[in-house]
Amino acid sequence: MIIPPKNPKAENRKALEKRLGMHRNIARRDFLNGAALAIAGVSANNTFGTVGSNQPSLSTASAAPQDAEKYPPLRSGLRGQYPEAVQDFESLRSGKLTQLAAAGPDPGEDYDLVIVGGGISGLSAAHFYRSAMGAAQKILILDNHDDFGGHAKRNEFYHDGRTYVGFGGTWSIATPFPYSYTAKSLLKELGIEVERYSEFVNRDLEEKYTLGSAIFFDKEHFGEDRLVTGRGRTPWKTYFEKAPLGEAARRDLVRLHGKNPDYMPEMSVDEKRARLARMSYQQFLLDVAKMSPDALPVFLGNGGRNNKRVDTMPALEAAQHGAVGFNGLGLKLEENFNEGSFLFHFPDGNASIARLLVGKLIPGALPEKQSMNTIVQAPLDYARLDEASSAVRIRLSATVVRVQHQGEPEKAQTVLVAYRKGGATHVARGKHCILACYNGLIPALLPELPVRQKEALAYPVKVPMMYTNVLLRRWSAFQKLGVAVIDAPGMYHTECTLDPGTTLGNYRGVTTPEEPILLHLMRNPNKPGLPRKEQNRAGQQELLTMTFREFEFQIRSQLDRMLGPGGFNAADDILAITVNRWPLGYAYTYDTLSDPDLPPEQRPHVLGRQRFGQITIANADSGAAAFTNQAIDEAHRAVQELLVHEGLT
Ligand SMILES: Cc1cc2nc3c(=O)[nH]c(=O)nc-3n(C[C@H](O)[C@H](O)[C@H](O)COP(=O)(O)OP(=O)(O)OC[C@H]3O[C@@H](n4cnc5c(N)ncnc54)[C@H](O)[C@@H]3O)c2cc1C
C-alpha cells in the first residue's frame, strides 16, 4: 500500500496561521448592502469581516458611540469597492440589465437633477447646480456603496473608549499643485485652509522617538529577510553595506543615489529628453546607467506616480519626480509636482471634504456650522441622507444600471435612471442627469451614445490600488527598530507607514508607543513585464478574486517578518484590519510610452466626456487625472454644460 506523503507545506502553513493569530475567532460582522447579516464566527472563505483579538475591543465589550449598522465608517474587514457594491457591474457590462429602464416600472420619483456617483465629483456637482439654480432644486444622488465619498472613504475604529480615524482612499489635498480658481474657491467655501497644515501635523512622534525610514529586503528576492533602517540618515555607502546585496548591486546603488555622471554625453538636452520619454525607467537604469540587474529588485515595489512601475514609468517622468540616476544629465526639469506640497490631510483624508459637502447639501445630516476644526469628530447622521422632505437626497447601496432619455436625446426634456437597490430595480426621472461615476461604465449605462464616444470612454483602464488600515495595540516594535516608514519592494504590501494621526480640533493624534495606532499599508497590484494597461487589468482581477482571509494572512505574515525582531506579535498586537480594495482606483493618466501623443482635443477623455442631450459627464476620469481638484473641476464643467445647453447662464 502506498501511503501518500504528508504535505509539509500545508502543515507549516497551519502552524504559521496559528502563531500569527489567524485562528482568533473574534466578534465580527458581515454586511450585505448595508444590513448586518451575522455576528460572531469567522468562516474560512468569507470575504468580509472585522478582525481583531478576542480580548474585549472593537464593537464588543465597550460599545462605540455609533453603531456600525447605522454608521458605515465603523464597518471593517473588506471595504473600498467591497463585493456587494460592485456585484451588479459585471452584468451591467455584459448588457444583461441594459433594457431595464425601458421595460421597467414608471418612475416613482421626479427630480431636477439625478447624479450617478456620490464621490467628490458627484457631491460637488450637486453643490454647483444648487449654487446656480437655487437651493430648492430637487437633486437625487445615487451611489452603489453603503457610504458616500467614492474614493474619499473614512475608516473608523473604536477601541477602549477611543475612536481612531483613518483614510481608506484619497487622503491629501495637494497644494500648491495648480488648483483651478473653481476648486480653490470650493475648498475655501468649505472652510478648509490648507496653508494651516503645520499647525496640525503630528511631527513630534518621529522626532521624539527618532523614527526613520527603512527598506525590508525579503528572502524570496534578496536571499534573506532583513530590515535595514537608517535610510536617508546614514551615507548611502554605509546604508547599502548593511543590505543583503552582492558587491556589484551595492556599488551601483551607491553611485545612483549619489552624484551621477552624464550617462548620455553625446546628446543635447532636448535629445536626452526625447529619448528618456520613450524608454522606461527600468531601461534607463539597466541600459543607460548600466546598473547591475541584481539591484533591480530594490526598485520593483516602487509605485511611481499614478502607479506607473519601474518597467512602465517613462524615464523622463521618473526624472521629473526626482528618481535617482538623473542628476548628471543636466536636464532642466520643470517642477511639475512639488513633493513637499503633498501634505495637507485630515485624519480621514479627503473624506472630510465629502462630509463637509454633505453638510452643505443636507444641513440636517451634520450639526450646524462645521469647520475644518470640527468636521473630523462631527457626528454624521446617515438616517438623514435620504429623506423625502429634503431637497437633496443621497441614496446609498443603489447601483445605476441604465440611463435613458425619454425621447430623442437632443429633444428630450427628461432622463430615466434605473438603479438596483435591495434586490429590486427602481426608476427615477430627472430633467437633467450628471454621470459622475466611473467613465468606463458609461457605454454600458448609455448604449445610445455615438460609437466614437463609447470607444473613447472604453480607452482608459483604471488603476487598481489597495489601502489597508491595521489598528495595532501598541507600536513599541517600531520604536525599538527606529522606523515609521518601511518600503518592502518584494512583499505583498510594498509600503507600510505608521499613521500618528493629525491633531485637529479635539481629535488628537497618538503620542506614546504603548498607545494603539493605525498602520497604513499600500499595494498597487500589477504584473511586471506586461504593458501598463494589461498590468492594471491583472491587478483588478487580483483584488476582485482574493478573499479577505488571504489578505489577512498576507498582512499578518508580512508584519511578523518585518517587525518580529522588534518584538512584534501579530496574534496579540493586531486589533483590527480594514482592507480597502480599489480595483477601479486612480483615473487613468496618459504616458509617453504606451499612449499616442494626440492633440489635447482629440484625447480619449475629452472625446468621451461630451454632453449627450440632457446628460453630462463628470468624475476625475473625464479629466484624465487622479486628483481632488480634477474631480471638482469636472463637476463644474458638467454642470456648466447642462446650463449652457438650456440657455440658463
Ligand atoms: C486609493 C486612492 C488614493 C487616492 N489618493 C488621492 C490623494 O491623496 N489626493 C488626491 O487628490 N486624489 C487621490 N486619489 C484620486 C481620487 O480618485 C480623486 O481625488 C477623487 O476623489 C475622485 O472623485 P470622483 O468623484 O471623480 O470619483 P470616485 O471617488 O470614484 O466617485 C465615483 C462614485 O461613483 C460611484 N459609481 C460608479 N458607478 C456607479 C453606478 N453604476 N451606480 C452608482 N454609483 C456608481 C462609485 O462607486 C463612486 O462612489 C486617490 C484615489 C485612490 C483610489
GROMACS .gro file of N, CA and C in nm, residues 266-379:
model
  342
  266GLU      N    1   2.675   6.230  -2.543
  266GLU     CA    2   2.676   6.264  -2.686
  266GLU      C    3   2.549   6.338  -2.728
  267MET      N    4   2.454   6.354  -2.638
  267MET     CA    5   2.325   6.414  -2.677
  267MET      C    6   2.305   6.553  -2.619
  268SER      N    7   2.226   6.634  -2.693
  268SER     CA    8   2.185   6.764  -2.639
  268SER      C    9   2.075   6.739  -2.535
  269VAL      N   10   2.043   6.842  -2.457
  269VAL     CA   11   1.939   6.826  -2.355
  269VAL      C   12   1.806   6.785  -2.420
  270ASP      N   13   1.773   6.848  -2.533
  270ASP     CA   14   1.646   6.815  -2.599
  270ASP      C   15   1.646   6.669  -2.647
  271GLU      N   16   1.759   6.626  -2.699
  271GLU     CA   17   1.767   6.486  -2.746
  271GLU      C   18   1.753   6.390  -2.627
  272LYS      N   19   1.816   6.427  -2.518
  272LYS     CA   20   1.806   6.340  -2.399
  272LYS      C   21   1.661   6.329  -2.354
  273ARG      N   22   1.595   6.442  -2.347
  273ARG     CA   23   1.454   6.441  -2.302
  273ARG      C   24   1.369   6.355  -2.393
  274ALA      N   25   1.391   6.372  -2.526
  274ALA     CA   26   1.311   6.294  -2.622
  274ALA      C   27   1.337   6.145  -2.604
  275ARG      N   28   1.462   6.110  -2.583
  275ARG     CA   29   1.498   5.969  -2.567
  275ARG      C   30   1.440   5.913  -2.436
  276LEU      N   31   1.452   5.991  -2.329
  276LEU     CA   32   1.403   5.944  -2.198
  276LEU      C   33   1.251   5.928  -2.197
  277ALA      N   34   1.184   6.009  -2.278
  277ALA     CA   35   1.038   5.999  -2.284
  277ALA      C   36   0.995   5.867  -2.347
  278ARG      N   37   1.083   5.807  -2.425
  278ARG     CA   38   1.048   5.684  -2.498
  278ARG      C   39   1.107   5.558  -2.437
  279MET      N   40   1.171   5.570  -2.323
  279MET     CA   41   1.221   5.447  -2.259
  279MET      C   42   1.168   5.441  -2.115
  280SER      N   43   1.161   5.318  -2.064
  280SER     CA   44   1.113   5.304  -1.926
  280SER      C   45   1.227   5.337  -1.829
  281TYR      N   46   1.189   5.361  -1.705
  281TYR     CA   47   1.290   5.387  -1.601
  281TYR      C   48   1.380   5.264  -1.588
  282GLN      N   49   1.320   5.147  -1.602
  282GLN     CA   50   1.399   5.023  -1.593
  282GLN      C   51   1.504   5.018  -1.704
  283GLN      N   52   1.463   5.054  -1.827
  283GLN     CA   53   1.559   5.053  -1.938
  283GLN      C   54   1.671   5.154  -1.911
  284PHE      N   55   1.632   5.268  -1.856
  284PHE     CA   56   1.734   5.369  -1.825
  284PHE      C   57   1.835   5.313  -1.725
  285LEU      N   58   1.783   5.252  -1.619
  285LEU     CA   59   1.873   5.202  -1.514
  285LEU      C   60   1.967   5.094  -1.568
  286LEU      N   61   1.909   5.000  -1.646
  286LEU     CA   62   1.989   4.886  -1.689
  286LEU      C   63   2.076   4.918  -1.811
  287ASP      N   64   2.016   4.984  -1.911
  287ASP     CA   65   2.087   5.000  -2.038
  287ASP      C   66   2.168   5.129  -2.046
  288VAL      N   67   2.118   5.235  -1.985
  288VAL     CA   68   2.188   5.363  -1.997
  288VAL      C   69   2.282   5.384  -1.877
  289ALA      N   70   2.227   5.367  -1.756
  289ALA     CA   71   2.311   5.386  -1.636
  289ALA      C   72   2.390   5.260  -1.602
  290LYS      N   73   2.366   5.154  -1.679
  290LYS     CA   74   2.441   5.028  -1.664
  290LYS      C   75   2.440   4.974  -1.521
  291MET      N   76   2.322   4.978  -1.461
  291MET     CA   77   2.309   4.924  -1.326
  291MET      C   78   2.307   4.771  -1.333
  292SER      N   79   2.366   4.706  -1.236
  292SER     CA   80   2.364   4.560  -1.233
  292SER      C   81   2.219   4.512  -1.217
  293PRO      N   82   2.176   4.412  -1.297
  293PRO     CA   83   2.039   4.360  -1.282
  293PRO      C   84   2.011   4.310  -1.141
  294ASP      N   85   2.116   4.276  -1.066
  294ASP     CA   86   2.096   4.229  -0.928
  294ASP      C   87   2.035   4.337  -0.839
  295ALA      N   88   2.048   4.464  -0.881
  295ALA     CA   89   1.995   4.573  -0.798
  295ALA      C   90   1.849   4.603  -0.833
  296LEU      N   91   1.801   4.546  -0.944
  296LEU     CA   92   1.666   4.580  -0.990
  296LEU      C   93   1.556   4.551  -0.888
  297PRO      N   94   1.563   4.438  -0.814
  297PRO     CA   95   1.456   4.411  -0.717
  297PRO      C   96   1.434   4.525  -0.617
  298VAL      N   97   1.534   4.607  -0.592
  298VAL     CA   98   1.518   4.720  -0.498
  298VAL      C   99   1.415   4.819  -0.554
  299PHE      N  100   1.404   4.825  -0.687
  299PHE     CA  101   1.313   4.922  -0.749
  299PHE      C  102   1.175   4.864  -0.778
  300LEU      N  103   1.159   4.733  -0.759
  300LEU     CA  104   1.036   4.669  -0.806
  300LEU      C  105   0.909   4.719  -0.739
  301GLY      N  106   0.917   4.745  -0.610
  301GLY     CA  107   0.794   4.784  -0.541
  301GLY      C  108   0.754   4.928  -0.565
  302ASN      N  109   0.842   5.006  -0.624
  302ASN     CA  110   0.811   5.148  -0.640
  302ASN      C  111   0.684   5.169  -0.721
  303GLY      N  112   0.587   5.237  -0.660
  303GLY     CA  113   0.462   5.260  -0.731
  303GLY      C  114   0.476   5.369  -0.835
  304GLY      N  115   0.562   5.466  -0.808
  304GLY     CA  116   0.572   5.578  -0.902
  304GLY      C  117   0.443   5.656  -0.901
  305ARG      N  118   0.443   5.767  -0.969
  305ARG     CA  119   0.321   5.847  -0.974
  305ARG      C  120   0.216   5.773  -1.055
  306ASN      N  121   0.095   5.770  -1.006
  306ASN     CA  122  -0.016   5.702  -1.074
  306ASN      C  123   0.013   5.555  -1.102
  307ASN      N  124   0.083   5.493  -1.010
  307ASN     CA  125   0.110   5.351  -1.020
  307ASN      C  126   0.181   5.310  -1.147
  308LYS      N  127   0.263   5.398  -1.201
  308LYS     CA  128   0.350   5.352  -1.309
  308LYS      C  129   0.471   5.291  -1.241
  309ARG      N  130   0.505   5.171  -1.282
  309ARG     CA  131   0.612   5.097  -1.214
  309ARG      C  132   0.746   5.125  -1.279
  310VAL      N  133   0.851   5.064  -1.224
  310VAL     CA  134   0.984   5.087  -1.281
  310VAL      C  135   0.985   5.043  -1.428
  311ASP      N  136   0.903   4.942  -1.463
  311ASP     CA  137   0.903   4.895  -1.603
  311ASP      C  138   0.801   4.968  -1.690
  312THR      N  139   0.710   5.045  -1.630
  312THR     CA  140   0.610   5.114  -1.713
  312THR      C  141   0.620   5.267  -1.701
  313MET      N  142   0.701   5.314  -1.610
  313MET     CA  143   0.719   5.459  -1.591
  313MET      C  144   0.818   5.512  -1.696
  314PRO      N  145   0.776   5.609  -1.778
  314PRO     CA  146   0.875   5.668  -1.870
  314PRO      C  147   0.990   5.728  -1.790
  315ALA      N  148   1.113   5.711  -1.840
  315ALA     CA  149   1.230   5.759  -1.765
  315ALA      C  150   1.222   5.909  -1.742
  316LEU      N  151   1.168   5.983  -1.838
  316LEU     CA  152   1.161   6.128  -1.821
  316LEU      C  153   1.069   6.164  -1.704
  317GLU      N  154   0.959   6.090  -1.692
  317GLU     CA  155   0.866   6.116  -1.581
  317GLU      C  156   0.933   6.081  -1.448
  318ALA      N  157   1.009   5.971  -1.447
  318ALA     CA  158   1.081   5.934  -1.325
  318ALA      C  159   1.177   6.047  -1.286
  319ALA      N  160   1.246   6.101  -1.386
  319ALA     CA  161   1.340   6.211  -1.360
  319ALA      C  162   1.265   6.331  -1.303
  320GLN      N  163   1.150   6.361  -1.362
  320GLN     CA  164   1.072   6.477  -1.314
  320GLN      C  165   1.025   6.459  -1.170
  321HIS      N  166   1.006   6.334  -1.129
  321HIS     CA  167   0.961   6.309  -0.992
  321HIS      C  168   1.077   6.286  -0.896
  322GLY      N  169   1.198   6.313  -0.944
  322GLY     CA  170   1.313   6.309  -0.852
  322GLY      C  171   1.372   6.170  -0.831
  323ALA      N  172   1.345   6.074  -0.922
  323ALA     CA  173   1.403   5.940  -0.905
  323ALA      C  174   1.555   5.947  -0.920
  324VAL      N  175   1.623   5.847  -0.864
  324VAL     CA  176   1.769   5.852  -0.865
  324VAL      C  177   1.825   5.819  -1.004
  325GLY      N  178   1.945   5.875  -1.032
  325GLY     CA  179   2.018   5.839  -1.154
  325GLY      C  180   2.030   5.950  -1.257
  326PHE      N  181   1.953   6.057  -1.239
  326PHE     CA  182   1.943   6.155  -1.348
  326PHE      C  183   2.022   6.284  -1.324
  327ASN      N  184   2.079   6.299  -1.204
  327ASN     CA  185   2.131   6.432  -1.171
  327ASN      C  186   2.260   6.471  -1.244
  328GLY      N  187   2.315   6.381  -1.325
  328GLY     CA  188   2.433   6.419  -1.404
  328GLY      C  189   2.399   6.455  -1.547
  329LEU      N  190   2.274   6.446  -1.584
  329LEU     CA  191   2.236   6.463  -1.725
  329LEU      C  192   2.218   6.608  -1.766
  330GLY      N  193   2.216   6.696  -1.668
  330GLY     CA  194   2.199   6.839  -1.700
  330GLY      C  195   2.061   6.870  -1.755
  331LEU      N  196   1.961   6.790  -1.719
  331LEU     CA  197   1.825   6.815  -1.768
  331LEU      C  198   1.770   6.936  -1.695
  332LYS      N  199   1.699   7.019  -1.767
  332LYS     CA  200   1.632   7.128  -1.696
  332LYS      C  201   1.491   7.078  -1.669
  333LEU      N  202   1.469   7.033  -1.545
  333LEU     CA  203   1.340   6.970  -1.515
  333LEU      C  204   1.244   7.070  -1.455
  334GLU      N  205   1.134   7.089  -1.522
  334GLU     CA  206   1.033   7.177  -1.466
  334GLU      C  207   0.972   7.105  -1.346
  335GLU      N  208   0.952   7.176  -1.239
  335GLU     CA  209   0.898   7.116  -1.117
  335GLU      C  210   0.747   7.109  -1.136
  336ASN      N  211   0.698   6.999  -1.194
  336ASN     CA  212   0.554   6.995  -1.218
  336ASN      C  213   0.478   6.937  -1.099
  337PHE      N  214   0.551   6.890  -1.003
  337PHE     CA  215   0.484   6.839  -0.885
  337PHE      C  216   0.577   6.856  -0.767
  338ASN      N  217   0.537   6.936  -0.675
  338ASN     CA  218   0.623   6.964  -0.562
  338ASN      C  219   0.591   6.866  -0.449
  339GLU      N  220   0.680   6.770  -0.429
  339GLU     CA  221   0.653   6.666  -0.328
  339GLU      C  222   0.625   6.725  -0.190
  340GLY      N  223   0.699   6.832  -0.160
  340GLY     CA  224   0.684   6.893  -0.028
  340GLY      C  225   0.545   6.948  -0.006
  341SER      N  226   0.473   6.971  -0.114
  341SER     CA  227   0.341   7.030  -0.102
  341SER      C  228   0.234   6.924  -0.078
  342PHE      N  229   0.271   6.799  -0.092
  342PHE     CA  230   0.174   6.689  -0.091
  342PHE      C  231   0.144   6.653   0.054
  343LEU      N  232   0.098   6.749   0.129
  343LEU     CA  233   0.098   6.729   0.272
  343LEU      C  234  -0.037   6.735   0.342
  344PHE      N  235  -0.117   6.835   0.309
  344PHE     CA  236  -0.234   6.855   0.393
  344PHE      C  237  -0.328   6.735   0.388
  345HIS      N  238  -0.359   6.682   0.504
  345HIS     CA  239  -0.463   6.580   0.506
  345HIS      C  240  -0.534   6.579   0.641
  346PHE      N  241  -0.662   6.554   0.633
  346PHE     CA  242  -0.740   6.529   0.754
  346PHE      C  243  -0.709   6.386   0.799
  347PRO      N  244  -0.737   6.351   0.924
  347PRO     CA  245  -0.713   6.212   0.966
  347PRO      C  246  -0.786   6.111   0.877
  348ASP      N  247  -0.904   6.148   0.827
  348ASP     CA  248  -0.975   6.058   0.737
  348ASP      C  249  -0.952   6.096   0.591
  349GLY      N  250  -0.844   6.170   0.565
  349GLY     CA  251  -0.813   6.209   0.427
  349GLY      C  252  -0.921   6.300   0.371
  350ASN      N  253  -0.948   6.284   0.243
  350ASN     CA  254  -1.044   6.374   0.179
  350ASN      C  255  -1.190   6.335   0.207
  351ALA      N  256  -1.208   6.233   0.292
  351ALA     CA  257  -1.346   6.203   0.336
  351ALA      C  258  -1.402   6.324   0.409
  352SER      N  259  -1.316   6.404   0.471
  352SER     CA  260  -1.365   6.525   0.539
  352SER      C  261  -1.421   6.625   0.437
  353ILE      N  262  -1.363   6.628   0.318
  353ILE     CA  263  -1.418   6.716   0.213
  353ILE      C  264  -1.559   6.668   0.178
  354ALA      N  265  -1.569   6.536   0.161
  354ALA     CA  266  -1.701   6.479   0.126
  354ALA      C  267  -1.803   6.509   0.237
  355ARG      N  268  -1.760   6.495   0.362
  355ARG     CA  269  -1.852   6.521   0.473
  355ARG      C  270  -1.894   6.668   0.479
  356LEU      N  271  -1.798   6.757   0.455
  356LEU     CA  272  -1.832   6.900   0.456
  356LEU      C  273  -1.931   6.932   0.342
  357LEU      N  274  -1.911   6.866   0.228
  357LEU     CA  275  -2.005   6.887   0.116
  357LEU      C  276  -2.144   6.836   0.152
  358VAL      N  277  -2.147   6.718   0.213
  358VAL     CA  278  -2.277   6.662   0.253
  358VAL      C  279  -2.347   6.756   0.353
  359GLY      N  280  -2.268   6.811   0.443
  359GLY     CA  281  -2.325   6.906   0.541
  359GLY      C  282  -2.389   7.026   0.472
  360LYS      N  283  -2.331   7.071   0.362
  360LYS     CA  284  -2.390   7.184   0.288
  360LYS      C  285  -2.515   7.142   0.212
  361LEU      N  286  -2.510   7.020   0.156
  361LEU     CA  287  -2.622   6.975   0.072
  361LEU      C  288  -2.742   6.934   0.156
  362ILE      N  289  -2.714   6.869   0.269
  362ILE     CA  290  -2.822   6.819   0.355
  362ILE      C  291  -2.794   6.868   0.497
  363PRO      N  292  -2.834   6.990   0.527
  363PRO     CA  293  -2.793   7.051   0.655
  363PRO      C  294  -2.827   6.965   0.778
  364GLY      N  295  -2.935   6.888   0.773
  364GLY     CA  296  -2.974   6.810   0.890
  364GLY      C  297  -2.881   6.693   0.920
  365ALA      N  298  -2.794   6.657   0.824
  365ALA     CA  299  -2.712   6.538   0.844
  365ALA      C  300  -2.597   6.562   0.942
  366LEU      N  301  -2.558   6.688   0.958
  366LEU     CA  302  -2.448   6.722   1.049
  366LEU      C  303  -2.492   6.838   1.137
  367PRO      N  304  -2.436   6.847   1.256
  367PRO     CA  305  -2.466   6.967   1.336
  367PRO      C  306  -2.424   7.092   1.257
  368GLU      N  307  -2.492   7.203   1.284
  368GLU     CA  308  -2.466   7.327   1.208
  368GLU      C  309  -2.324   7.378   1.224
  369LYS      N  310  -2.285   7.460   1.130
  369LYS     CA  311  -2.158   7.536   1.135
  369LYS      C  312  -2.036   7.448   1.155
  370GLN      N  313  -2.013   7.358   1.062
  370GLN     CA  314  -1.892   7.277   1.069
  370GLN      C  315  -1.774   7.354   1.011
  371SER      N  316  -1.657   7.326   1.061
  371SER     CA  317  -1.537   7.388   1.007
  371SER      C  318  -1.431   7.280   0.994
  372MET      N  319  -1.314   7.316   0.942
  372MET     CA  320  -1.209   7.215   0.932
  372MET      C  321  -1.166   7.166   1.070
  373ASN      N  322  -1.192   7.243   1.173
  373ASN     CA  323  -1.155   7.202   1.309
  373ASN      C  324  -1.253   7.102   1.369
  374THR      N  325  -1.377   7.108   1.326
  374THR     CA  326  -1.478   7.025   1.393
  374THR      C  327  -1.522   6.904   1.312
  375ILE      N  328  -1.497   6.907   1.180
  375ILE     CA  329  -1.560   6.807   1.092
  375ILE      C  330  -1.516   6.663   1.125
  376VAL      N  331  -1.393   6.646   1.172
  376VAL     CA  332  -1.344   6.510   1.195
  376VAL      C  333  -1.428   6.438   1.301
  377GLN      N  334  -1.469   6.514   1.402
  377GLN     CA  335  -1.545   6.449   1.509
  377GLN      C  336  -1.695   6.473   1.500
  378ALA      N  337  -1.738   6.546   1.399
  378ALA     CA  338  -1.881   6.577   1.390
  378ALA      C  339  -1.961   6.449   1.363
  379PRO      N  340  -2.066   6.424   1.442
  379PRO     CA  341  -2.145   6.301   1.420
  379PRO      C  342  -2.233   6.315   1.296
   0.00000   0.00000   0.00000
